[in-house]
């Protein structure tokens, strides 16, 4: 995107890759794909390019934190289900 600074582009790409990697692990652990796609952080990532200004790139760290929290919660939920 010619309107986003490179730092912002890199952070968004890192978010997308982190989402993919964590989603793959959670799905392999037994979580349904629909549960992963329903996570609120997914929409945060999709909207990050237009919602976060070039001068506010540090806000992407907040989204990364939300991603880690929500994936961890989903992982705990399905790890518990597997133990039953």
PDB file of C-alpha atoms in Angstrom:
ATOM      1  CA  UNK A   1       0.000   0.000   0.000  1.00  0.00           C
ATOM      2  CA  UNK A   2       1.602   3.239  -1.100  1.00  0.00           C
ATOM      3  CA  UNK A   3      -0.108   5.244   1.649  1.00  0.00           C
ATOM      4  CA  UNK A   4       1.138   3.206   4.620  1.00  0.00           C
ATOM      5  CA  UNK A   5       4.623   3.669   6.001  1.00  0.00           C
ATOM      6  CA  UNK A   6       6.836   0.567   5.725  1.00  0.00           C
ATOM      7  CA  UNK A   7       6.917   0.119   9.519  1.00  0.00           C
ATOM      8  CA  UNK A   8       3.121  -0.128   9.590  1.00  0.00           C
ATOM      9  CA  UNK A   9       3.095  -2.569   6.682  1.00  0.00           C
ATOM     10  CA  UNK A  10       5.622  -4.803   8.421  1.00  0.00           C
ATOM     11  CA  UNK A  11       3.668  -4.784  11.698  1.00  0.00           C
ATOM     12  CA  UNK A  12       0.415  -5.665   9.939  1.00  0.00           C
ATOM     13  CA  UNK A  13       2.131  -8.506   8.076  1.00  0.00           C
ATOM     14  CA  UNK A  14       3.548  -9.763  11.386  1.00  0.00           C
ATOM     15  CA  UNK A  15       0.027  -9.686  12.866  1.00  0.00           C
ATOM     16  CA  UNK A  16      -1.351 -11.668   9.939  1.00  0.00           C
ATOM     17  CA  UNK A  17       1.419 -14.260  10.182  1.00  0.00           C
ATOM     18  CA  UNK A  18       1.008 -14.542  13.949  1.00  0.00           C
ATOM     19  CA  UNK A  19      -2.744 -15.017  13.539  1.00  0.00           C
ATOM     20  CA  UNK A  20      -2.119 -17.750  10.961  1.00  0.00           C
ATOM     21  CA  UNK A  21       0.483 -19.558  13.064  1.00  0.00           C
ATOM     22  CA  UNK A  22      -1.544 -19.436  16.263  1.00  0.00           C
ATOM     23  CA  UNK A  23      -4.796 -20.323  14.483  1.00  0.00           C
ATOM     24  CA  UNK A  24      -3.178 -23.363  12.908  1.00  0.00           C
ATOM     25  CA  UNK A  25      -1.979 -24.593  16.305  1.00  0.00           C
ATOM     26  CA  UNK A  26      -5.373 -24.030  17.944  1.00  0.00           C
ATOM     27  CA  UNK A  27      -7.195 -25.797  15.114  1.00  0.00           C
ATOM     28  CA  UNK A  28      -4.788 -28.743  15.333  1.00  0.00           C
ATOM     29  CA  UNK A  29      -5.594 -28.875  19.061  1.00  0.00           C
ATOM     30  CA  UNK A  30      -9.259 -29.350  18.200  1.00  0.00           C
ATOM     31  CA  UNK A  31     -10.821 -25.894  17.998  1.00  0.00           C
ATOM     32  CA  UNK A  32     -13.330 -25.518  15.161  1.00  0.00           C
ATOM     33  CA  UNK A  33     -12.344 -23.119  12.390  1.00  0.00           C
ATOM     34  CA  UNK A  34     -15.509 -21.105  12.989  1.00  0.00           C
ATOM     35  CA  UNK A  35     -14.373 -20.342  16.568  1.00  0.00           C
ATOM     36  CA  UNK A  36     -11.098 -18.970  15.236  1.00  0.00           C
ATOM     37  CA  UNK A  37     -12.765 -16.818  12.584  1.00  0.00           C
ATOM     38  CA  UNK A  38     -15.243 -15.452  15.143  1.00  0.00           C
ATOM     39  CA  UNK A  39     -12.492 -14.033  17.371  1.00  0.00           C
ATOM     40  CA  UNK A  40     -12.882 -10.249  17.731  1.00  0.00           C
ATOM     41  CA  UNK A  41      -9.179  -9.759  17.043  1.00  0.00           C
ATOM     42  CA  UNK A  42      -9.663 -11.000  13.488  1.00  0.00           C
ATOM     43  CA  UNK A  43     -11.722  -7.903  12.697  1.00  0.00           C
ATOM     44  CA  UNK A  44      -9.186  -5.704  14.490  1.00  0.00           C
ATOM     45  CA  UNK A  45      -6.481  -7.025  12.164  1.00  0.00           C
ATOM     46  CA  UNK A  46      -8.642  -6.595   9.062  1.00  0.00           C
ATOM     47  CA  UNK A  47      -9.410  -2.989   9.971  1.00  0.00           C
ATOM     48  CA  UNK A  48      -5.927  -2.047  11.200  1.00  0.00           C
ATOM     49  CA  UNK A  49      -4.744  -0.598   7.892  1.00  0.00           C
ATOM     50  CA  UNK A  50      -7.562   1.910   7.672  1.00  0.00           C
ATOM     51  CA  UNK A  51      -8.223   2.493  11.382  1.00  0.00           C
ATOM     52  CA  UNK A  52      -4.687   3.108  12.606  1.00  0.00           C
ATOM     53  CA  UNK A  53      -2.865   6.167  11.296  1.00  0.00           C
ATOM     54  CA  UNK A  54       0.739   5.972  10.143  1.00  0.00           C
ATOM     55  CA  UNK A  55       1.732   8.030  13.185  1.00  0.00           C
ATOM     56  CA  UNK A  56       0.102   5.540  15.579  1.00  0.00           C
ATOM     57  CA  UNK A  57       1.913   2.343  14.592  1.00  0.00           C
ATOM     58  CA  UNK A  58       2.450   1.491  18.279  1.00  0.00           C
ATOM     59  CA  UNK A  59      -1.293   0.723  18.495  1.00  0.00           C
ATOM     60  CA  UNK A  60      -0.577  -2.415  16.503  1.00  0.00           C
ATOM     61  CA  UNK A  61       1.138  -3.776  19.626  1.00  0.00           C
ATOM     62  CA  UNK A  62      -2.218  -3.606  21.390  1.00  0.00           C
ATOM     63  CA  UNK A  63      -3.767  -5.716  18.647  1.00  0.00           C
ATOM     64  CA  UNK A  64      -0.900  -8.210  18.964  1.00  0.00           C
ATOM     65  CA  UNK A  65      -1.609  -8.436  22.690  1.00  0.00           C
ATOM     66  CA  UNK A  66      -5.323  -9.031  22.013  1.00  0.00           C
ATOM     67  CA  UNK A  67      -4.376 -11.723  19.509  1.00  0.00           C
ATOM     68  CA  UNK A  68      -2.198 -13.551  22.023  1.00  0.00           C
ATOM     69  CA  UNK A  69      -4.863 -13.319  24.747  1.00  0.00           C
ATOM     70  CA  UNK A  70      -7.734 -14.512  22.579  1.00  0.00           C
ATOM     71  CA  UNK A  71      -5.785 -17.384  21.029  1.00  0.00           C
ATOM     72  CA  UNK A  72      -4.547 -18.464  24.460  1.00  0.00           C
ATOM     73  CA  UNK A  73      -8.105 -18.493  25.796  1.00  0.00           C
ATOM     74  CA  UNK A  74      -9.312 -20.531  22.836  1.00  0.00           C
ATOM     75  CA  UNK A  75      -6.400 -22.911  23.292  1.00  0.00           C
ATOM     76  CA  UNK A  76      -7.188 -23.363  26.991  1.00  0.00           C
ATOM     77  CA  UNK A  77     -10.836 -24.044  26.189  1.00  0.00           C
ATOM     78  CA  UNK A  78     -10.078 -26.792  23.707  1.00  0.00           C
ATOM     79  CA  UNK A  79      -7.222 -28.240  25.712  1.00  0.00           C
ATOM     80  CA  UNK A  80      -9.713 -28.717  28.569  1.00  0.00           C
ATOM     81  CA  UNK A  81     -12.236 -30.330  26.226  1.00  0.00           C
ATOM     82  CA  UNK A  82      -9.598 -32.771  24.998  1.00  0.00           C
ATOM     83  CA  UNK A  83      -8.826 -33.824  28.581  1.00  0.00           C
ATOM     84  CA  UNK A  84     -12.440 -34.753  29.357  1.00  0.00           C
TER      85      UNK A  84
END
